[in-house]
Coordinates of N, CA and C in Angstrom, one line a residue:
M1051 N 1.0 -1.0 0.2 CA 0.2 -0.3 0.0 C 1.3 1.4 0.2
Q1052 N 2.1 1.3 1.1 CA 2.8 2.5 1.0 C 3.5 2.7 -0.2
T1053 N 3.6 1.1 -1.0 CA 4.8 1.5 -2.1 C 3.7 1.8 -3.4
K1054 N 2.9 1.8 -3.3 CA 1.6 2.0 -4.4 C 1.5 3.8 -4.3
N1055 N 1.4 4.1 -3.2 CA 1.2 5.7 -3.1 C 2.6 6.2 -3.3
T1056 N 3.5 6.0 -3.1 CA 5.0 6.4 -3.7 C 4.8 6.5 -5.1
F1057 N 4.7 5.3 -5.7 CA 4.8 5.2 -7.4 C 3.8 6.5 -7.8
S1058 N 2.4 6.2 -7.4 CA 1.6 7.2 -7.9 C 1.9 9.2 -7.7
W1059 N 3.0 9.3 -6.4 CA 3.2 10.5 -6.0 C 4.5 10.7 -7.0
I1060 N 5.1 9.7 -7.4 CA 6.5 9.8 -8.5 C 6.0 10.0 -9.4
R1061 N 5.1 9.8 -10.1 CA 4.6 9.8 -11.3 C 4.0 10.7 -11.4
E1062 N 2.7 11.4 -10.3 CA 2.6 12.8 -10.7 C 3.4 13.9 -10.7
E1063 N 4.1 14.0 -9.9 CA 5.1 14.7 -9.8 C 6.4 14.8 -11.4
I1064 N 6.2 13.5 -11.7 CA 6.9 13.5 -13.3 C 6.1 14.2 -14.1
T1065 N 5.0 14.0 -14.1 CA 4.2 14.5 -15.1 C 3.9 16.1 -14.6
R1066 N 3.7 16.7 -13.8 CA 3.6 17.9 -13.2 C 5.1 18.9 -14.1
S1067 N 6.4 17.8 -13.6 CA 7.5 19.0 -14.1 C 7.4 18.8 -15.4
I1068 N 7.0 17.8 -16.4 CA 7.2 17.8 -17.8 C 6.1 18.8 -18.2
S1069 N 5.2 19.1 -18.0 CA 4.0 19.8 -18.4 C 4.5 21.4 -18.1
V1070 N 5.2 21.5 -16.6 CA 5.8 22.8 -16.6 C 6.7 23.4 -17.2
S1071 N 7.3 22.5 -17.8 CA 8.7 22.7 -18.5 C 8.1 23.1 -20.2
L1072 N 7.3 22.0 -20.4 CA 6.7 22.2 -21.9 C 5.8 23.3 -21.7
M1073 N 5.0 24.2 -20.8 CA 4.5 25.0 -20.9 C 5.8 26.5 -20.8
I1074 N 6.9 26.2 -20.2 CA 7.7 27.1 -20.3 C 8.7 27.5 -21.5
Y1075 N 8.6 26.4 -22.1 CA 9.3 26.2 -23.6 C 8.2 27.1 -24.3
I1076 N 7.0 26.5 -24.4 CA 5.7 27.4 -25.5 C 5.9 28.8 -25.2
I1077 N 5.8 29.3 -24.0 CA 5.8 30.4 -23.5 C 7.1 31.4 -24.2
T1078 N 8.3 30.9 -23.8 CA 9.8 31.6 -24.4 C 10.0 31.3 -25.6
W1079 N 9.4 30.4 -26.5 CA 9.8 30.1 -27.7 C 9.6 31.6 -28.5
A1080 N 10.4 31.8 -29.0 CA 10.3 33.3 -30.3 C 10.5 32.7 -31.7
S1081 N 9.3 33.5 -32.3 CA 8.9 33.4 -34.0 C 10.0 34.4 -34.4
I1082 N 10.0 33.8 -35.5 CA 10.8 34.9 -36.8 C 9.8 36.2 -36.9
S1083 N 10.7 36.9 -36.9 CA 9.8 38.4 -37.3 C 9.9 38.6 -38.8
S1084 N 8.6 38.8 -38.9 CA 8.3 39.4 -40.2 C 7.8 41.0 -40.4
A1085 N 8.1 41.7 -39.8 CA 7.0 42.9 -39.2 C 8.5 43.9 -40.0
Y1086 N 8.9 43.8 -40.8 CA 9.8 45.0 -41.2 C 9.1 45.0 -42.9
P1087 N 9.3 46.4 -43.4 CA 8.6 46.7 -44.5 C 9.2 45.7 -45.7
I1088 N 8.5 45.8 -46.6 CA 8.3 45.2 -47.9 C 9.3 45.1 -48.4
F1089 N 10.1 46.0 -48.5 CA 11.1 46.8 -49.7 C 12.6 46.0 -49.0
A1090 N 12.4 45.9 -47.6 CA 13.7 45.2 -46.7 C 13.0 43.8 -46.6
Q1091 N 12.1 43.0 -47.4 CA 11.8 41.9 -46.8 C 12.2 41.2 -48.1
Q1092 N 12.1 42.1 -49.4 CA 12.7 41.8 -50.9 C 13.8 41.5 -51.2
N1093 N 15.0 42.5 -50.1 CA 16.1 42.5 -50.3 C 17.1 41.7 -49.3
Y1094 N 16.4 41.2 -48.0 CA 17.0 40.9 -46.9 C 16.4 40.0 -46.4
E1095 N 16.9 38.7 -46.0 CA 16.4 37.5 -45.4 C 15.8 37.8 -43.8
N1096 N 16.9 38.7 -43.3 CA 16.8 38.9 -42.1 C 16.5 40.2 -41.7
P1097 N 16.0 40.8 -40.9 CA 15.9 42.0 -40.9 C 17.0 43.1 -40.2
R1098 N 18.0 42.0 -39.5 CA 19.2 42.7 -39.0 C 20.3 42.3 -39.5
E1099 N 21.5 43.2 -40.0 CA 22.7 42.7 -41.0 C 23.6 41.7 -39.7
A1100 N 24.8 41.5 -40.3 CA 25.7 40.8 -39.5 C 26.2 41.5 -38.6
T1101 N 26.3 42.5 -38.8 CA 26.9 43.8 -37.9 C 25.8 44.0 -36.5
G1102 N 24.6 43.2 -37.0 CA 23.5 44.0 -35.8 C 22.8 45.2 -36.0
R1103 N 23.1 46.1 -37.0 CA 22.1 47.1 -37.5 C 21.4 46.5 -38.6
I1104 N 19.8 47.1 -37.9 CA 18.6 46.9 -38.5 C 18.9 47.4 -40.2
V1105 N 18.4 46.6 -41.1 CA 18.6 46.8 -42.7 C 17.8 47.9 -43.1
C1106 N 16.6 48.3 -42.1 CA 15.7 49.6 -42.9 C 16.9 50.9 -42.6
A1107 N 18.1 51.1 -41.8 CA 18.6 52.4 -41.7 C 19.3 52.1 -43.1
N1108 N 19.4 51.3 -44.0 CA 19.8 51.6 -45.4 C 19.1 52.2 -45.9
C1109 N 17.6 52.7 -45.7 CA 16.9 53.8 -46.6 C 16.2 54.6 -45.9
H1110 N 16.5 54.8 -44.5 CA 15.5 55.6 -43.9 C 15.9 56.8 -42.9
L1111 N 17.3 56.8 -42.9 CA 18.1 57.2 -42.1 C 18.7 58.8 -42.6
A1112 N 18.4 59.1 -43.9 CA 18.3 60.2 -44.5 C 17.4 61.4 -44.5
S1113 N 16.3 61.1 -43.5 CA 15.2 61.6 -43.8 C 15.3 63.0 -42.4
K1114 N 16.5 63.4 -41.9 CA 16.3 64.4 -41.4 C 17.8 65.0 -41.3
P1115 N 17.9 66.2 -41.8 CA 19.6 66.5 -42.0 C 20.3 66.6 -40.6
V1116 N 21.5 66.7 -40.8 CA 22.6 67.3 -39.6 C 23.7 68.4 -40.7
D1117 N 23.6 69.0 -39.9 CA 25.4 70.2 -40.1 C 26.2 69.7 -39.3
I1118 N 27.5 69.6 -39.6 CA 28.5 69.4 -39.1 C 29.4 70.1 -39.5
E1119 N 30.3 70.9 -38.9 CA 31.3 71.5 -38.8 C 32.8 71.0 -38.8
V1120 N 33.7 70.6 -39.4 CA 35.2 69.9 -38.8 C 36.2 70.9 -39.6
P1121 N 37.2 71.1 -39.0 CA 38.3 71.7 -39.7 C 38.6 71.1 -41.0
Q1122 N 39.5 71.7 -41.9 CA 39.7 71.2 -43.1 C 40.8 70.1 -43.1
A1123 N 41.8 70.4 -42.3 CA 42.7 69.5 -42.1 C 43.6 69.6 -40.5
V1124 N 43.7 68.6 -40.0 CA 44.0 68.3 -38.8 C 45.1 67.6 -38.8
L1125 N 46.3 68.2 -37.8 CA 47.6 67.7 -37.6 C 47.5 66.5 -36.5
P1126 N 48.8 65.7 -36.6 CA 48.6 64.4 -35.6 C 48.7 64.8 -34.5
D1127 N 48.4 64.3 -33.1 CA 47.9 64.5 -31.9 C 47.6 65.9 -31.6
T1128 N 46.8 66.5 -32.1 CA 45.9 67.7 -32.1 C 44.7 67.8 -31.8
V1129 N 44.3 68.3 -30.9 CA 42.5 68.2 -30.7 C 41.9 69.3 -31.3
F1130 N 40.8 68.6 -31.9 CA 39.8 69.8 -32.8 C 38.6 69.5 -32.3
E1131 N 37.9 70.6 -32.9 CA 36.3 70.6 -32.0 C 35.4 70.3 -33.4
A1132 N 34.7 70.1 -33.3 CA 33.6 69.6 -34.4 C 32.2 70.2 -33.5
V1133 N 31.4 70.9 -34.3 CA 29.9 71.4 -34.1 C 29.3 70.8 -35.0
V1134 N 28.4 70.4 -34.3 CA 27.2 69.4 -35.0 C 25.7 70.6 -35.0
K1135 N 25.2 70.7 -35.8 CA 23.6 71.2 -35.6 C 22.7 70.7 -36.2
T1136 N 22.0 70.6 -35.3 CA 20.4 69.7 -35.9 C 19.2 70.9 -36.1
P1137 N 18.6 71.0 -37.3 CA 18.1 72.2 -37.4 C 16.8 71.6 -37.3
Y1138 N 16.0 72.4 -36.4 CA 14.6 72.3 -36.0 C 13.5 73.3 -36.4
D1139 N 12.3 73.2 -35.9 CA 11.2 74.0 -36.1 C 11.4 75.3 -35.2
M1140 N 11.5 76.6 -35.4 CA 11.7 77.5 -34.2 C 10.4 77.7 -33.2
Q1141 N 9.5 77.4 -33.9 CA 8.3 77.7 -33.5 C 7.7 76.5 -32.4
L1142 N 8.4 75.5 -32.1 CA 8.0 74.5 -31.1 C 8.4 75.4 -29.7
K1143 N 8.0 74.9 -28.7 CA 8.4 75.4 -27.6 C 8.7 74.3 -26.9
Q1144 N 9.8 74.5 -25.8 CA 10.4 73.7 -25.2 C 9.6 73.2 -24.0
V1145 N 9.8 72.4 -23.3 CA 9.4 71.9 -22.2 C 10.3 72.1 -20.8
L1146 N 9.8 73.1 -20.4 CA 10.1 73.6 -19.3 C 10.4 73.0 -17.9
A1147 N 11.7 73.2 -17.1 CA 11.4 72.1 -16.0 C 11.5 73.3 -14.4
N1148 N 11.4 72.7 -13.1 CA 11.8 73.4 -12.6 C 12.7 74.1 -12.2
D1149 N 12.3 75.5 -11.7 CA 13.4 76.4 -11.5 C 14.6 75.6 -10.2
P1150 N 16.0 75.4 -10.7 CA 16.8 74.9 -9.4 C 17.1 75.7 -8.2
A1151 N 16.8 77.1 -8.6 CA 17.0 77.8 -7.5 C 16.1 78.0 -6.7
T1152 N 14.8 77.8 -7.1 CA 13.7 77.5 -6.2 C 13.6 76.3 -5.3
N1153 N 13.7 75.2 -6.2 CA 13.6 73.8 -5.3 C 14.8 73.0 -5.7
K1154 N 15.5 72.7 -4.6 CA 17.0 72.4 -4.4 C 16.9 70.9 -5.0
D1155 N 15.8 70.3 -4.9 CA 15.5 68.7 -5.0 C 15.9 68.3 -6.3
V1156 N 15.8 69.2 -7.6 CA 15.8 69.5 -8.9 C 17.6 69.4 -9.4
H1157 N 18.2 68.2 -9.8 CA 19.5 68.2 -10.6 C 19.4 68.1 -11.8
F1158 N 20.2 68.6 -12.7 CA 20.5 68.3 -14.2 C 21.8 67.6 -14.3
L1159 N 21.8 66.7 -15.2 CA 22.8 66.1 -15.9 C 23.4 65.9 -16.9
K1160 N 24.6 65.9 -17.1 CA 25.3 65.5 -18.4 C 25.5 64.4 -19.1
Y1161 N 25.1 64.6 -20.9 CA 24.9 63.2 -21.4 C 25.6 63.4 -22.5
P1162 N 26.5 62.5 -22.8 CA 27.1 62.4 -24.3 C 25.9 62.8 -25.3
I1163 N 26.3 63.0 -26.6 CA 25.9 63.2 -27.7 C 26.5 62.4 -28.8
Y1164 N 25.8 61.5 -29.3 CA 26.6 60.8 -30.4 C 26.1 60.8 -32.1
V1165 N 26.5 61.3 -32.7 CA 25.4 61.8 -34.1 C 26.2 60.6 -35.2
G1166 N 25.4 60.5 -35.7 CA 25.7 59.6 -37.0 C 25.1 60.2 -38.3
G1167 N 25.6 60.3 -39.2 CA 25.0 60.9 -40.6 C 24.9 59.9 -41.8
N1168 N 24.0 59.1 -42.2 CA 24.0 58.6 -43.2 C 23.2 58.8 -43.9
R1169 N 23.7 59.2 -45.8 CA 22.8 59.8 -46.3 C 21.9 58.5 -47.2
G1170 N 22.1 57.4 -47.0 CA 21.0 56.4 -47.7 C 21.8 56.3 -49.1
R1171 N 21.0 55.3 -50.2 CA 21.9 55.1 -51.3 C 20.9 55.4 -52.6
G1172 N 19.9 56.1 -52.1 CA 18.9 56.8 -53.3 C 18.0 55.5 -53.7
Q1173 N 17.5 54.8 -53.4 CA 17.0 53.7 -54.3 C 15.5 54.0 -54.7
I1174 N 14.8 52.9 -55.5 CA 13.8 53.3 -56.1 C 12.8 51.9 -55.2
Y1175 N 11.5 52.3 -55.1 CA 10.8 51.3 -54.0 C 9.8 50.6 -54.9
P1176 N 9.4 49.4 -54.6 CA 9.1 48.3 -55.5 C 7.7 48.9 -56.2
D1177 N 7.3 49.8 -55.7 CA 6.2 50.8 -56.6 C 6.4 51.6 -57.7
G1178 N 7.9 51.8 -57.7 CA 8.2 52.7 -58.4 C 8.4 54.5 -58.0
S1179 N 8.0 54.6 -56.9 CA 8.4 55.9 -56.2 C 10.0 56.2 -55.8
K1180 N 10.5 57.0 -55.7 CA 11.6 57.1 -55.4 C 12.1 57.7 -54.0
S1181 N 13.2 57.1 -53.2 CA 13.4 56.9 -51.8 C 13.8 59.2 -51.9
N1182 N 13.5 59.2 -50.6 CA 13.6 60.5 -50.1 C 15.1 60.9 -50.0
N1183 N 16.0 59.9 -50.2 CA 17.2 60.1 -49.5 C 18.3 60.8 -50.3
T1184 N 18.8 60.4 -52.0 CA 19.4 61.1 -52.5 C 18.9 60.8 -54.0
V1185 N 18.6 62.0 -54.7 CA 17.9 61.6 -56.1 C 19.0 62.0 -57.4
Y1186 N 19.3 61.2 -58.0 CA 20.3 61.7 -59.2 C 19.3 61.7 -60.3
N1187 N 18.9 62.7 -60.8 CA 18.6 62.8 -62.3 C 19.5 63.0 -63.4
A1188 N 19.3 62.4 -64.9 CA 20.6 62.7 -65.6 C 20.3 64.3 -66.5
T1189 N 21.1 64.6 -66.8 CA 20.9 66.2 -67.2 C 20.3 66.0 -68.7
A1190 N 20.7 64.8 -69.3 CA 20.0 64.8 -70.7 C 19.1 63.6 -70.9
G1191 N 18.3 63.7 -71.7 CA 17.5 62.1 -71.8 C 18.2 61.5 -73.4
G1192 N 18.0 60.4 -73.3 CA 18.5 59.7 -74.5 C 18.9 58.4 -74.0
I1193 N 19.1 57.5 -75.2 CA 19.4 56.0 -74.8 C 21.1 55.7 -75.0
I1194 N 21.7 54.9 -74.0 CA 23.2 55.0 -74.2 C 23.7 53.8 -75.0
S1195 N 24.1 54.1 -76.4 CA 24.1 53.2 -77.4 C 25.9 52.8 -77.4
K1196 N 26.7 53.5 -77.1 CA 27.9 52.9 -76.9 C 28.9 53.7 -75.7
I1197 N 29.8 52.8 -75.4 CA 30.8 53.4 -74.1 C 32.3 53.4 -74.6
L1198 N 32.8 54.4 -75.0 CA 34.3 54.5 -75.4 C 35.1 54.4 -74.2
R1199 N 36.3 53.5 -74.4 CA 37.1 53.6 -73.5 C 38.7 54.4 -73.8
K1200 N 39.0 54.9 -72.8 CA 39.9 56.0 -72.7 C 41.2 54.9 -72.9
E1201 N 42.3 55.8 -73.6 CA 43.8 54.9 -74.0 C 44.3 54.8 -72.7
K1202 N 44.2 55.9 -71.4 CA 44.8 55.5 -70.2 C 44.2 55.3 -69.2
G1203 N 43.2 54.2 -69.6 CA 42.0 53.4 -69.0 C 41.2 54.0 -67.8
G1204 N 40.6 55.6 -68.2 CA 39.9 56.3 -67.4 C 38.5 56.0 -67.8

């Protein structure tokens, strides 16, 4: 009698542990993401490149302008200054914080700012519309019938 209760208890525990582990596996199992644009789906099997960068960055990073001023030449072992300007609408109002002079519990922090400017590759979407990155248009219309090589390989 005692042995029968022990075996039934062991069987219940094994069944319970298998069902719990199966539920954990089902809950944590991640499916493949297909929620990136159709243009990227047609050209990329995975939404991330080998470097970890999202492939949408190849087309969409050039939508905001960034102005940067750097020296024309820099000598070795010298420190130079780069000025980055982000154009914005002057009519927008900034969010004001509490005055630190009146409320001593308010503190401001300094954060580093990293800027990357990618101008994209000027692509054409599947529907035929041009991307907003860079638009190159020919100055003259026509058909290229022949390409002549220069003697010096130019």
